[in-house]
Structure formats: structure tokens, C-alpha cells
Coordinates of C-alpha atoms and ligand atoms in Angstrom, one line a residue:
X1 CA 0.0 0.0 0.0
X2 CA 1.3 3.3 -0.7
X3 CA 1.8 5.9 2.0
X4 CA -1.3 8.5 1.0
X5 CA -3.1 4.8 0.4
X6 CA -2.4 3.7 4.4
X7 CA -3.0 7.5 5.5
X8 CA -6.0 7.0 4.1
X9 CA -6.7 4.0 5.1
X10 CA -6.3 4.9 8.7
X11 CA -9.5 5.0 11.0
X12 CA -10.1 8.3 12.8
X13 CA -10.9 8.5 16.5
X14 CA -11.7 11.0 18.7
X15 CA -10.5 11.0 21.8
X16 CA -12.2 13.6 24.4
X17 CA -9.6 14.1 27.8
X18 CA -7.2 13.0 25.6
X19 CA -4.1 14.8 27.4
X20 CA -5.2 13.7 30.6
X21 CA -3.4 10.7 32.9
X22 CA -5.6 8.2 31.2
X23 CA -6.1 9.3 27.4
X24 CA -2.8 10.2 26.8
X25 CA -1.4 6.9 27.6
X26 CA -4.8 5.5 24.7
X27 CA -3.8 7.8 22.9
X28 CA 0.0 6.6 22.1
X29 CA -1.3 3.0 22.7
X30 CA -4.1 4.2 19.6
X31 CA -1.4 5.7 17.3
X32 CA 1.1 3.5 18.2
X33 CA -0.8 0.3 16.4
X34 CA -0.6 2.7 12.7
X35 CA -4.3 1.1 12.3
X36 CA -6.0 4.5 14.3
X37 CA -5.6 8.2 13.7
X38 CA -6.1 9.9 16.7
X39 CA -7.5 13.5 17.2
X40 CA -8.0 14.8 20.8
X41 CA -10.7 17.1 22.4
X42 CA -9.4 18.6 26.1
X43 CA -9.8 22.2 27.4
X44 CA -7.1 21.8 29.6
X45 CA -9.4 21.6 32.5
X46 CA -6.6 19.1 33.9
X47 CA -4.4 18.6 31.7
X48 CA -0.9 20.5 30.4
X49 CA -0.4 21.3 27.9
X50 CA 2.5 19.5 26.7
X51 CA 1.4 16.1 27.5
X52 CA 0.6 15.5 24.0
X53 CA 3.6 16.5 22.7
X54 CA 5.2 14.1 25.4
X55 CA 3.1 11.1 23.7
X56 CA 4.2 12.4 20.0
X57 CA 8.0 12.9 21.2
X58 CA 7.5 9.2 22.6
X59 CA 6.2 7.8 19.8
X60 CA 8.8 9.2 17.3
X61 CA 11.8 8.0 20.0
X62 CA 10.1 4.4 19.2
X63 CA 10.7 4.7 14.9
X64 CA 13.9 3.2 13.7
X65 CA 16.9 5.2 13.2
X66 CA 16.1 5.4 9.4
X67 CA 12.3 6.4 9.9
X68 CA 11.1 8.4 6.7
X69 CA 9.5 12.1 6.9
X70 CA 5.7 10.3 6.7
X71 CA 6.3 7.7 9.7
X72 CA 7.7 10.9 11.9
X73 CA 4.9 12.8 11.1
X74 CA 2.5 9.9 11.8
X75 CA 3.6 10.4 15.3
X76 CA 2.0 14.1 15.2
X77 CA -1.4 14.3 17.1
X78 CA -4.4 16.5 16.3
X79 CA -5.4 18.4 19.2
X80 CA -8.3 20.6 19.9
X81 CA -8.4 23.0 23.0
X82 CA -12.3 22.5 23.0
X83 CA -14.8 22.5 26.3
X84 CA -17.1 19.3 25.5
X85 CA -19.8 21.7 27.3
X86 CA -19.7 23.7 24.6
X87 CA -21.8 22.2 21.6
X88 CA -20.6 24.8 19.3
X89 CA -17.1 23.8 19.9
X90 CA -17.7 20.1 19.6
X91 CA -19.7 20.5 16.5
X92 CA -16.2 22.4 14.9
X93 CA -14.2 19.4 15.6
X94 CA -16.9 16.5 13.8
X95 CA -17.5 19.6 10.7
X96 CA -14.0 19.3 9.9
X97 CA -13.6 16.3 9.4
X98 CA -17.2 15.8 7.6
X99 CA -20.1 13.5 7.9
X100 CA -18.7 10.0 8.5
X101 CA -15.4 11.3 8.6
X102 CA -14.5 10.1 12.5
X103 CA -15.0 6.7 12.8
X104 CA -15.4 6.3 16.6
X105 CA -15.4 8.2 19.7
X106 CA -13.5 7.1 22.8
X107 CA -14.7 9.4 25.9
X108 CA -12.8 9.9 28.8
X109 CA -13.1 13.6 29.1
X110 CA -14.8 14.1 32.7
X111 CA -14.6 15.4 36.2
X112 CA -13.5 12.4 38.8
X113 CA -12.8 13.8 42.2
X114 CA -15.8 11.9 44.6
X115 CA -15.4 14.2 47.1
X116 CA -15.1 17.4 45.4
X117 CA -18.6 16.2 43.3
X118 CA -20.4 15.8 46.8
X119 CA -19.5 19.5 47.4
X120 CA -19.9 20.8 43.9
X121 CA -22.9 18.3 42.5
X122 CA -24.1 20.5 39.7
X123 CA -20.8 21.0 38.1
X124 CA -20.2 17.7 38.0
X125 CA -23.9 17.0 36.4
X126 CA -23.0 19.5 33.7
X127 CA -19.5 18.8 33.1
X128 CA -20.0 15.1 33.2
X129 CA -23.3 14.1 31.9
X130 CA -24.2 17.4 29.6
X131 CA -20.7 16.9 28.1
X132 CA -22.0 13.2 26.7
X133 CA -24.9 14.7 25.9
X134 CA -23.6 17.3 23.6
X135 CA -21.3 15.0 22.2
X136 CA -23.6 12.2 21.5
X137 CA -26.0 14.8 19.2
X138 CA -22.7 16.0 17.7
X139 CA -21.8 12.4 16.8
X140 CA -25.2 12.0 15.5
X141 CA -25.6 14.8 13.7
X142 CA -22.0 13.5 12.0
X143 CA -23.0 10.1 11.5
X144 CA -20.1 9.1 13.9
X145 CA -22.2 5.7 15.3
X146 CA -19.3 4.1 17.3
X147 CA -18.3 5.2 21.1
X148 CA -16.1 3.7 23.6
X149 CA -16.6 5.1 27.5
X150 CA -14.9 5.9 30.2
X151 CA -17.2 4.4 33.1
X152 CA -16.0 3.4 36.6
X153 CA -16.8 0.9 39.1
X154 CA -17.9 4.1 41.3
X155 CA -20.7 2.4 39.4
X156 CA -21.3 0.0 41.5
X157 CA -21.4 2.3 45.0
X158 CA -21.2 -0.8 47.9
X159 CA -21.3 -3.9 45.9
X160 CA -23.8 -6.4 47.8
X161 CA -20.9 -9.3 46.7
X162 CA -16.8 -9.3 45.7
X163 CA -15.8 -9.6 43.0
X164 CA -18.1 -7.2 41.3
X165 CA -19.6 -8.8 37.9
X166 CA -21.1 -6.4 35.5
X167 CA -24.7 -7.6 36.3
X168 CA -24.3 -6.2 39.7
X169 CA -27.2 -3.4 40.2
X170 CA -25.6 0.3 39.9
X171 CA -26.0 2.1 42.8
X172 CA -23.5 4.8 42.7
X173 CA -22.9 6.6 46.4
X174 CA -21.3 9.9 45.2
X175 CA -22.5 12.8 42.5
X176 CA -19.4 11.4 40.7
X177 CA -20.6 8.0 40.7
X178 CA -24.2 9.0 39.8
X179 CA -22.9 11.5 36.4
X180 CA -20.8 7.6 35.1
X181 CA -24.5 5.6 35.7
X182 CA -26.4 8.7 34.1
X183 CA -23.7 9.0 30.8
X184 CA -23.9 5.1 30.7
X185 CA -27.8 5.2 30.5
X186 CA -28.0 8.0 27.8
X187 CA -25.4 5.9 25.3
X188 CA -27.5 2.7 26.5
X189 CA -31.2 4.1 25.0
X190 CA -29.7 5.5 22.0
X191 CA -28.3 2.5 21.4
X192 CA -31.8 1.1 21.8
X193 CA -33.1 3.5 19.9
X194 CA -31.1 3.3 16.9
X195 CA -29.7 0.2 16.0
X196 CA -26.6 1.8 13.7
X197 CA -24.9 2.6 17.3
X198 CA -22.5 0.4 19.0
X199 CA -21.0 1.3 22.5
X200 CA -19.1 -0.6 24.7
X201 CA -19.1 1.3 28.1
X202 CA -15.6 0.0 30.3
X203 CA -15.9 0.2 34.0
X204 CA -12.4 0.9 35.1
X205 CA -11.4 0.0 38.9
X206 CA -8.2 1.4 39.6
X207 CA -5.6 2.5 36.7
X208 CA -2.0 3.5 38.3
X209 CA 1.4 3.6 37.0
X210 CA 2.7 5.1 33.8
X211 CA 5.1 3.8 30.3
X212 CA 7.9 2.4 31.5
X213 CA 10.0 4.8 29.6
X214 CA 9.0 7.3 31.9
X215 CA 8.1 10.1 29.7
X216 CA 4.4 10.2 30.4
X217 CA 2.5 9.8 33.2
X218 CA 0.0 11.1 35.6
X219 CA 0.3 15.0 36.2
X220 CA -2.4 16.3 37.5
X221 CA -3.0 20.0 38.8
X222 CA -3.3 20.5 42.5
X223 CA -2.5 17.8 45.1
X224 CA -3.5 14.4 43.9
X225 CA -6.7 12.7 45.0
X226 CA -5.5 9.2 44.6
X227 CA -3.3 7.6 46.8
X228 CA -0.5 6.2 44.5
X229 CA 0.3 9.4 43.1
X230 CA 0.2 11.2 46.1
X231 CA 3.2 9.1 47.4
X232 CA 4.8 10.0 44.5
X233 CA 4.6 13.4 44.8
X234 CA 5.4 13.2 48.6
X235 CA 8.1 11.5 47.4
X236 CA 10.0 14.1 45.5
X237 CA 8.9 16.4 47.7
X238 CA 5.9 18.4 45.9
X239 CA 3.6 17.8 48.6
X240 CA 4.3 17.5 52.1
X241 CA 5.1 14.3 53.1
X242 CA 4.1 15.0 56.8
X243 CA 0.0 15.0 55.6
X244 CA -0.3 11.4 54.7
X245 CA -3.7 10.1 56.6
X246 CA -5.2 6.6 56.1
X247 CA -9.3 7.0 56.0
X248 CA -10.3 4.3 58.7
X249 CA -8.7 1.0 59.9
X250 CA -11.7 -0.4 61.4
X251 CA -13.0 -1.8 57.5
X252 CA -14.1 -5.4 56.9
X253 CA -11.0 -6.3 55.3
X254 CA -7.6 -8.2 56.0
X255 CA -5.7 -5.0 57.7
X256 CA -9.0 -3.0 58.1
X257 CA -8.1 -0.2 55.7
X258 CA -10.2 -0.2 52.3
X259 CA -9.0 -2.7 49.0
X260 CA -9.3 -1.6 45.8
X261 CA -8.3 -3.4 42.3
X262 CA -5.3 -1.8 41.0
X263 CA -4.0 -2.5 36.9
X264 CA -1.1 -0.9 35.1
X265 CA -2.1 2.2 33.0
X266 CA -0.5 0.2 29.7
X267 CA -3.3 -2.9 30.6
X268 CA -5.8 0.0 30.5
X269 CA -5.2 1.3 27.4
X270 CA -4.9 -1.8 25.8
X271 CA -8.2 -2.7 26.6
X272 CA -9.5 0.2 24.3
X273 CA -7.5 -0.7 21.9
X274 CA -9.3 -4.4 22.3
X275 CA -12.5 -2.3 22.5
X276 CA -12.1 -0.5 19.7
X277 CA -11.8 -3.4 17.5
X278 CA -14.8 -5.0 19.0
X279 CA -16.9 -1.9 17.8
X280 CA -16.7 -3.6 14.0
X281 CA -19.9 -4.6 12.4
X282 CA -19.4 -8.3 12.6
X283 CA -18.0 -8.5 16.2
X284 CA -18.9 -10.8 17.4
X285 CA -19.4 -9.3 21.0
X286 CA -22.9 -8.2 19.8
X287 CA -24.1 -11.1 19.1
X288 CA -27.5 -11.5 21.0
X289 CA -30.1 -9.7 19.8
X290 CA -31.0 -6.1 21.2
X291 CA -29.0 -2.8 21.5
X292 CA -25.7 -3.2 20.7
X293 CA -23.9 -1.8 24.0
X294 CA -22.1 -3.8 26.6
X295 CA -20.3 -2.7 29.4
X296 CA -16.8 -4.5 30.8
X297 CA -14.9 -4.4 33.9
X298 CA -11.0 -3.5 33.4
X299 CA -9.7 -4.9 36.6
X300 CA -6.6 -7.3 37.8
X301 CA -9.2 -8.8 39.6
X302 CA -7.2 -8.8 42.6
X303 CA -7.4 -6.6 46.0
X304 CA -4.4 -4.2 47.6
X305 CA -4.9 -2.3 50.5
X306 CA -4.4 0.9 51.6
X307 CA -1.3 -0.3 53.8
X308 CA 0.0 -2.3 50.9
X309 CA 0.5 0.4 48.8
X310 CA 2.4 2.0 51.0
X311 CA 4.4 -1.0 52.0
X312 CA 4.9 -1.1 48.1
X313 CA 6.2 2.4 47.8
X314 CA 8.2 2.6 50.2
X315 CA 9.9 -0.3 48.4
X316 CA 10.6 1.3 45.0
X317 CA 10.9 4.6 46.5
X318 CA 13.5 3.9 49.8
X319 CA 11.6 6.8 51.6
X320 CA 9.9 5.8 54.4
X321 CA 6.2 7.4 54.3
X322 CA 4.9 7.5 57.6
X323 CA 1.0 8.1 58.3
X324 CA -1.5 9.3 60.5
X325 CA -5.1 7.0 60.6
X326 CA -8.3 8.9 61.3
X327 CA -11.5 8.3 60.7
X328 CA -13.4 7.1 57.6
X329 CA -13.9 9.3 54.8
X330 CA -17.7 9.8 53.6
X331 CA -18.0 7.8 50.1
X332 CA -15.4 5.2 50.6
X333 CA -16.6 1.7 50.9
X334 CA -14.5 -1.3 52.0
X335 CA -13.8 -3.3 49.0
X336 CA -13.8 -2.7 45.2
X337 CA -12.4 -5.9 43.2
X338 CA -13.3 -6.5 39.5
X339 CA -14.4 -10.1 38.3
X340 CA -12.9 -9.3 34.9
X341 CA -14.2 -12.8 33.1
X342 CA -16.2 -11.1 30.8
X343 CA -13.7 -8.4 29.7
X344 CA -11.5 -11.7 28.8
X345 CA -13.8 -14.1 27.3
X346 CA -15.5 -11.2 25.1
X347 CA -12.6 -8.6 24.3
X348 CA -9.4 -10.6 25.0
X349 CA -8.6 -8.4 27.9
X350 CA -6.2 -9.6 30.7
X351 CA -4.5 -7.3 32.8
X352 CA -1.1 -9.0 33.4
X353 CA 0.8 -6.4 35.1
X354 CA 1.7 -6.5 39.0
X355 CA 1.1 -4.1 41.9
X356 CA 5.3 -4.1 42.2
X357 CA 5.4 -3.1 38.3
X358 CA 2.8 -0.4 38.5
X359 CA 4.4 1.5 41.6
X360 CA 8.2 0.8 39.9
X361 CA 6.8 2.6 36.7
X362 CA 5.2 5.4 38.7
X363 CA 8.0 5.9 40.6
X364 CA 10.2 5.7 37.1
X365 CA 8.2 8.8 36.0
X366 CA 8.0 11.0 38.8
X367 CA 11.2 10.5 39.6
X368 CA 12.7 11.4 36.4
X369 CA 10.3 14.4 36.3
X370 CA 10.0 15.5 39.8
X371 CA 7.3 18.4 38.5
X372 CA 6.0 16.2 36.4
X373 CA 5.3 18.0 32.6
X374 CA 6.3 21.3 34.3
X375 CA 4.4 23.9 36.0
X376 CA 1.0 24.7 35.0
Ligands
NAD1 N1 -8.1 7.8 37.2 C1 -8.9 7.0 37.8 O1 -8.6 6.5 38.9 C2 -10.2 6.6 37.1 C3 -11.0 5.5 37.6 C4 -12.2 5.2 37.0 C5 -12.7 5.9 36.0 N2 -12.0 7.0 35.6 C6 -12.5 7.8 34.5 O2 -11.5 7.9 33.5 C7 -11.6 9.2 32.8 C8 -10.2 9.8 32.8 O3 -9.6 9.9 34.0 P1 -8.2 10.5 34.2 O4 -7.6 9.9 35.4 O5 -7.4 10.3 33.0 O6 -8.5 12.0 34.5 P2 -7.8 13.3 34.0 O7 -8.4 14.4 34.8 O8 -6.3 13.1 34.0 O9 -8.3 13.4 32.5 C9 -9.5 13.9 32.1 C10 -9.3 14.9 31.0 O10 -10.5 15.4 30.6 C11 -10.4 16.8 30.4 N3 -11.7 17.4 30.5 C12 -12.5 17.4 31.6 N4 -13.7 18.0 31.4 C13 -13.7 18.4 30.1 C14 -14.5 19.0 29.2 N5 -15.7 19.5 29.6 N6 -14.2 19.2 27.9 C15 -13.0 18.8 27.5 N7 -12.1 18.2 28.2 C16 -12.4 18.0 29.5 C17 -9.4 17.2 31.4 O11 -8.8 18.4 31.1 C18 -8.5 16.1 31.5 O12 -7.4 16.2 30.6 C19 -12.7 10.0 33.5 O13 -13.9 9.8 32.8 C20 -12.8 9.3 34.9 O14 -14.1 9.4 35.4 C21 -10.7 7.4 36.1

């Protein structure tokens, strides 16, 4: 095939949040394969702006010594500072590239601190769930039929068993929780209601880590929420390593803190990736008759504690995090462990990476860029 024959030939995908900790990392995993082009959609809510040119600097470091002028600029990334609440904005992104033109949508784009959407509910409504909305109408006004999501197994609030299949009722406990069953629902009935759609909504449990080659990786603005990179950070010193609490000890669990599913950030984008493929006419995942969405756990489908991540980061990081335990924090619940079966039977999704490779590869990253992609 010639080259303008293989650009051609390329399927475009639009990736919303794409230079945040999760979409950059599909993004390069996307472009990467030379099967997808990607073009992204992030307003820089929480993102910097050179993480993309992080995953395009990666991706050319991976072409042979002798690459040609096409393969390096096959590594360039289209990238639209656009606000998915915005339908005007959105609408600019699917007319330039013309009805049909995008092939599929992957959408991560959205706000995902629980706490903060407990405080700040209707921000997260609007962000979260109008942000689908107006993207959904823009797909279908574009005749872009094909969407991958971003759900979570906030999902499932306090499952009633562990580990948590995908028929488990959704109950979310949290704003946050409630804007991933809301999105979910809207792709679900227009996928009832026309029968051109296919979705495939993934419930991620906990993604952590980075690329091994430590050039991207998780920066996020402000202190960070989640526990693995905040002992990063406090590890290199950005925040102060003296505030580490543990949120209740008293839990139903081995060590009494709360267990949640960890899997390597490479394992999750490789799942869309597996996705993705599955969105083809004759997959095969859509088999039985009705709308043609399904919705996947990415998970290990093993438990860590709170204790054992930090057991495990002191390990890779030699600095000894010390911690204060107080009381339970309102919107945790005890366990959260994936029974992934599905995601490997149907997609050919197994997360194979270990708790000890996700912290080394975290630690690989922050480490080489203490300030992560730079100030914001
Ligand atoms: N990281 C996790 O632990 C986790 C777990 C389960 C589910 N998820 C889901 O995965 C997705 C991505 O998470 P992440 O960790 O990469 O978060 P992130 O904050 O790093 O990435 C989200 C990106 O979306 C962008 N964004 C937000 N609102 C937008 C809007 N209105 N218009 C355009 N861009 C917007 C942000 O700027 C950011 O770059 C989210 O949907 C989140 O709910 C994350």
C-alpha cells in the first residue's frame, strides 16, 4: 500500500480528555498500532499542555533510526483545545472532518474527584453528563455511530458481593458516581433506539502507573486525590510528606483499611485498543439480539490495601512514608475488586501487570520528572 493509500486508510478517532493521565497513555497505545488516527478534544481543564507533545516525542523515540519524513509525522497528534460543554465547539471538531469522517469516539473527558462532586454536584452534572450529551448529538448529527466510555466501578457504590460482575445493580454513592450511571444510561437508549450505534461502556477500577520509559505519566493539577500518586509526589517532595492520613482502619478487610483493584495504565489502554476493535460490524461481542452496547470491567481482579501500597512504595521509593489513621472518609466503601471474566472471554482483555510493576513505573516517572510535565 502506498503511503497517501495507508494515510487514508487509517480510521479516525476521537479521543475527548485525551491529554489527561488516562487518554494520553490511549492515545500513544491508539497511534502506536498505525491502524488509528487519533485527534483529541481537552480544554485543559486538567491537563498540560504538553502532554501530548510528550506522547508524539514518545512515539517518534520508538521509529527506527532510518524512519522516513511520513512515519515521523505519523507520530504528530491533532489536538483541539475545546470545552465538551460547549456544543458549538464540539460540532467544529466532527464539521471538519465531515459526515462520516471520525470513525469512533473514545470518551474519557470528565470530572473524577468523589469528594469534590459531593461538594460541587451540579458542576459535575454538567460537566460530566451534559458533556455526553452534547457530544452524542454531535456524533449523531456526523454520522459518527461508534463510542467507547470511560465508566467506573464508582458504578457500582457498595457492591452487595466481591468480586463485582457487570450484572451487579448500579447504585452509585457519590454525585461522581451517579454523572458515570447517568452517561452510561443516555449511550444505553440510544443505542436502543437506533440500532446503527454500538457502544461498549468500560468500567475501570483502579488504573495506576505510567510507560515504562518514563516520559508520560500522571500530572495532575493541584494535590492528587488518589493515593499512588500522592506518594509519589510526597516523594519528591511536591507535597508534604508529613499530611499522609489513612481514612479508617476499622473496614471489613484483612488489615482494616479499604481494598481496591489496581491495573497498570498500559493494561488499561490496551483494553480500548481491544474495545475498539470490538466496535466492528461483525463482532462478534454483539451477538445476541437487542441494542448493541455492553459494558466490561478493566480490573486485575485482585485486591491491595491501603497499607499495601504504601508497603509497596516505600519499596521502589526507599523513603519511608509515615502516616496518620483517622477516621473514615464519607463515600469510601471497603472493597472494590473486578471479576474481569467477561472483559476476557468477550474482548481478549487480561491485565497481566503487577502491583510491584505499577508502583516501579510510577516511581520511574516522577522521579525522572519530579514536577511532572512542568508547572501549569
Ligand atoms: N483515574 C482513575 O482512577 C479513574 C478510575 C475510574 C474511571 N476514571 C475515568 O476515566 C476518565 C479519565 O480519568 P483520568 O484519570 O485520565 O482523569 P484526568 O483528569 O487526567 O483526564 C480527564 C481529562 O478530561 C479533560 N476534561 C474534563 N472535562 C472536560 C470538558 N468538559 N471538555 C474537554 N475536556 C475535559 C481534562 O482536562 C483532562 O485532561 C474519567 O472519565 C474518569 O471518570 C478514572
Amino acid at each position: 500500500m502506498s503511503r497517501a493509500a495507508e494515510t487514508a486508510h487509517l480510521r479516525k478517532v476521537l479521543i475527548t480528555g485525551g491529554a489527561g493521565y488516562i487518554g494520553s497513555h490511549v492515545i500513544y497505545t491508539l497511534q502506536k498500532t498505525r491502524r488509528y488516527k487519533v485527534i483529541s478534544l481537552d480544554n485543559g481543564y486538567n491537563s498540560h499542555p504538553d502532554a501530548l507533545s510528550r506522547v508524539s516525542a514518545l512515539l517518534r523515540s520508538e521509529l527506527p533510526a532510518d524512519a522516513s519524513a511520513h512515519d515521523i509525522g505519523s507520530t504528530e497528534i491533532e489536538s483541539h483545545h475545546f470545552n465538551l460543554t460547549r456544543r458549538d465547539e464540539v460540532r467544529t471538531v466532527f464539521e471538519k472532518h465531515g459526515k462520516g469522517g471520525i470513525w469512533g469516539v473514545v470518551h474519557i473527558a470528565a470530572h473524577k474527584a468523589v469528594g469534590e462532586s459531593v461538594e460541587i454536584p451540579l458542576t459535575y452534572y454538567e460537566n460530566n453528563v451534559v458533556g455526553t450529551l452534547f457530544l452524542l448529538q454531535m456524533m449523531q448529527e456526523y454520522e459518527c455511530t461508534r463510542i467507547i466510555y470511560s465508566s467506573s466501578a464508582t458504578v457500582y457504590g457498595t457492591p452487595p458481593t466481591i468480586p463485582i460482575l457487570e450484572t451487579t445493580r448500579l447504585q452509585a454513592d457519590s454525585p461522581y458516581g451517579n454523572t458515570k450511571i447517568m452517561s452510561e444510561t443516555l449511550i444505553h437508549d440510544l443505542c436502543r433506539a437506533e440500532s446503527e450505534w454500538s457502544a461498549i461502556s468500560l468500567r475501570y477500577f483502579n488504573p495506576a502507573g505510567a510507560h515504562p520509559s518514563g516520559q508520560i505519566g500522571e500530572h495532575p493539577k493541584g494535590r492528587p486525590e488518589n493515593l499512588l500518586p500522592l506518594l509519589a509526589h510526597m516523594g519528591v517532595g511536591r507535597v508534604d510528606a508529613s499530611t499522609l492520613q489513612v481514612f479508617g482502619n476499622d473496614y471489613p478487610t484483612p488489615d482494616g483499611t479499604c481494598v481496591r483493584d489496581y491495573l497498570h495504565i498500559i493494561d488499561l489502554a490496551e483494553g480500548h485498543l481491544l474495545a475498539l476493535e470490538a466496535l466492528n460490524q461483525n463482532s462478534k461481542v454483539f451477538d445476541t439480539p437487542g441494542p448493541r452496547f455492553k459494558a466490561y470491567n478493566l480490573g486485575l481482579g485482585k485486591g491491595v490495601s491501603v497499607l499495601e501500597i504504601i508497603k509497596a512504595m516505600r519499596k521502589v521509593t526507599s523513603f519511608d512514608f509515615t502516616y496518620e489513621t483517622v477516621g473514615r472518609r464519607h463515600g469510601d466503601v471497603p472493597q472494590l475488586i473486578a471479576d474481569p471474566t467477561l472483559a476476557e472471554k468477550e474482548l481478549g482483555f487480561k491485565a497481566n501487570q503487577d502491583l510491584s510493576v505499577m508502583c516501579r513505573d510510577l516511581w520511574n516517572f516522577q522521579s525522572k520528572n519530579p514536577d511532572g510535565y512542568g508547572e501549569f
